[in-house]
């Protein structure tokens, strides 16, 4: 809710809010019978006293626009404007349906809070802080760029010039060989994963993911009706032998991995294991989906070649993204795989959104082709390294005896094990009270008592303060 | 396939093609066991003689890279690189799975042809020709625009400033009252429809659509497991009484309508019927999805108020788009509806693609806010009117006695009834031979013998020639 009260206006606050709600009711945004936000929630959203909202709701009731029942909240009257109560859709029945499963409540709670929180610190977001987006460099590139008069060329796989750039990008940076015709440009890694689960797997199919895992936090596996089984992650990543075990037990049909600077743990799958995974999967004839959004963000100059770079038989679907190296607001990712798979997914994508906008594709292409790009990457690595170090030292100083962690060699996150047992839900709520957001481990399928902290989303100057807030939260629960 | 042979090179064509295929095999783009394109198809795609491809395939076979069996085509060898035949994913099993249904073969055929056809005329596409995209005006706006350093602000419903612009746009142009918090920005109307079918309806649910209908051409209803029932369209659009009949028979749960310059027929739902539809739907408590992409493109200065403009109870989900008024390559559309529905769909969208890129949203906002926009709209109407008139006169002159049509008062299409009975499939193939593409009526669920011709996708100068080609095709079948 972005509407705000105008504190300078002559009109009293309650009057402004009354008119705002009345308007939304009259426009059908709150249909007859629908529930208004609770007093507490609306007060928080609009940043006003709860008494003000109580006053507004009283007035709305007095004017007949809403009905209030103890315990069931405030509802828009069904009789307003003289319309029969029947003349209304029962939207709740629709909203609760659908094969698409909503986000997990705890994640929704954290994201919802991130949207409205004023002040405070967000250590939960997986996004690069927006000051790291190369805006100046984009501006200068665009100022010299002339849009082609024919923007109309659209291909279901995405802009040809960008696909060619990506083919050469993955060769340079990841030693992956491919041609533009086997690249599908997607709206980030997220859309690639969505397409794979919707188009290549059937409801009831079993798939393996790392445990804990970023994938676990995505309801898209459940939305596709898949059964997920975990591959426990140690300091060298998952154990390839576990694939065989899961295959025998559950006949898994696909393996989803995030081998480099794994989210949430930061683990790097060792190169021996990469080859083993590839071999075992090939032997079983089941494909690997390799999610590789951050492997370029190394803090020790080591590059870890993706599993895909060893794949000669098209057993790996490789998923890349610019979200963590340029910015998530671009929404540019890619999927590389066998021609037939790419064709199938490109066709489905047409039905989902009719393809990607040409503009972020042009922009991504300009950014990647520019000679500034390697400098930008280097800058980013340096900046993230400093932020990581700042967070490490703050954690050490402020929480040294209360948590354990390993030092991530790249990426965005520090994975912390808490030395006392806490309930994740309570911990998150305590954080919200202190205006400090973080991701509890349970979101990734780990037991209670783990936390993922992002160092990429806050400026260096804020990190120590954020960690000290977090320490306070931890002390209190 | 965008790779092309180099006719200037010293290297013989067959050698170039050999190396190209060999490369794709070695990269896993054509995995072991997978099928290569047929000789005929590859020859056509690369625009070379079929004998050349036969030569390439012979050489590939001689080198052991492929195996050829009569009747089952050319397959990549399973034994290449000394790998066991087992070490390979059977991708066909995956590709044929998935809950997402592929596009209809006839539509795939036409779209596929549109991609590779050189020369010829496309009367099938529903897209504005790219010369009508306001590139100059975009360039000049962008040259004065400074990107905010903080691009990071993202909201699951889309950029706030664009949502505010859309709220005022629909008020100005369509007399629809809403606030920015009830607007969801989507990747065109297509994504709005996808979200609705996936999130608000359950497999097995019955829904009503117009017959014929653009909706019929979209497998997304089937992908969501819905049963669709038709509302026959006459010159005043669908008949509201039919809703009641369908409701009694099939308990339909949602009604999808395209009331203004209906695709494919061009019909305009009369204003009496708009009110009746709203009333009946409200009485039954079932929502209407109103798809309204072209209503601003009127040729007679009449504006037809959307059903949504009469809706006070939030019974209508209104879907708009910039695809037909600016360009489909922008991929900007919107959905307006009750708050609770918008929240549900925004959450699901995060899981599908993590939201829209900020760049097309910024661009759309700049274009809509500029004082040039009303002039652009006026220019577009004029241009389309001229193209329509050109097509009407060509049809009259060249096919006057062979087809029937009514004159569309707006939009993109002329809907033609052929006076002889033809098989749609054969007609399309004959068109492809003559390099002329059009949409046969069966794609929209009408009987054989209808054709939808687009006048928005070709420049005026080409229209008469395109129609004369079409006339020739018609004479031959
Ligand atoms: C492991 C992992 N994969 C994929 C994604 C999704 O990224 P994108 O923005 O490219 O959809 C993220 C981002 O949070 C991530 O952490
Ligand atoms: C009736 C109708 N609805 C929706 C669409 C989809 O448009 P968009 O490009 O906004 O997804 C089209 C475009 O062909 C159309 O003709």
Short mmCIF file of N, CA and C and ligand atoms in Angstrom, two decimals, chain A residues 126 188-190 214 258 263 291 293 321 323-324 328 331, ligand 1:
data_model
loop_
_atom_site.label_atom_id
_atom_site.label_comp_id
_atom_site.label_asym_id
_atom_site.label_seq_id
_atom_site.Cartn_x
_atom_site.Cartn_y
_atom_site.Cartn_z
N UNK A 126 18.20 -11.61 -1.11
CA UNK A 126 19.26 -12.19 -1.93
C UNK A 126 19.69 -11.27 -3.05
N UNK A 188 15.47 -14.04 -15.60
CA UNK A 188 16.26 -14.52 -14.47
C UNK A 188 16.29 -16.04 -14.38
N UNK A 189 17.10 -16.52 -13.45
CA UNK A 189 17.17 -17.96 -13.20
C UNK A 189 15.80 -18.50 -12.80
N UNK A 190 15.07 -17.67 -12.09
CA UNK A 190 13.76 -18.07 -11.60
C UNK A 190 12.86 -18.61 -12.71
N UNK A 214 18.43 -23.40 -1.48
CA UNK A 214 17.61 -22.29 -1.97
C UNK A 214 16.36 -22.80 -2.66
N UNK A 258 23.30 -26.38 -7.01
CA UNK A 258 23.82 -25.01 -7.00
C UNK A 258 25.25 -25.14 -6.49
N UNK A 263 23.81 -21.52 -2.09
CA UNK A 263 22.90 -20.80 -1.20
C UNK A 263 22.05 -21.83 -0.47
N UNK A 291 22.34 -24.62 -11.33
CA UNK A 291 21.99 -23.22 -11.09
C UNK A 291 23.28 -22.51 -10.66
N UNK A 293 24.35 -18.83 -10.31
CA UNK A 293 24.22 -17.36 -10.42
C UNK A 293 25.41 -16.56 -9.91
N UNK A 321 22.54 -16.19 -14.78
CA UNK A 321 21.74 -15.00 -14.50
C UNK A 321 22.63 -13.78 -14.34
N UNK A 323 21.46 -11.38 -12.37
CA UNK A 323 20.91 -10.78 -11.15
C UNK A 323 21.97 -10.49 -10.10
N UNK A 324 22.93 -11.38 -9.94
CA UNK A 324 23.89 -11.21 -8.85
C UNK A 324 25.17 -10.53 -9.34
N UNK A 328 19.24 -7.47 -10.06
CA UNK A 328 18.06 -8.30 -10.22
C UNK A 328 16.97 -7.56 -10.98
N UNK A 331 16.33 -8.51 -14.67
CA UNK A 331 15.62 -9.75 -14.97
C UNK A 331 16.12 -10.40 -16.25
C1 LIG C 1 20.87 -19.93 -5.76
C2 LIG C 1 19.99 -18.97 -6.48
N1 LIG C 1 19.44 -19.34 -7.66
C3 LIG C 1 18.63 -18.51 -8.34
C4 LIG C 1 18.29 -17.27 -7.89
C5 LIG C 1 17.30 -16.47 -8.68
O1 LIG C 1 17.89 -15.46 -9.35
P1 LIG C 1 17.21 -14.64 -10.53
O2 LIG C 1 17.10 -13.23 -10.03
O3 LIG C 1 18.17 -14.78 -11.66
O4 LIG C 1 15.86 -15.22 -10.86
C6 LIG C 1 18.85 -16.83 -6.69
C7 LIG C 1 18.51 -15.48 -6.19
O5 LIG C 1 18.16 -15.24 -5.07
C8 LIG C 1 19.71 -17.71 -5.96
O6 LIG C 1 20.23 -17.35 -4.78
#
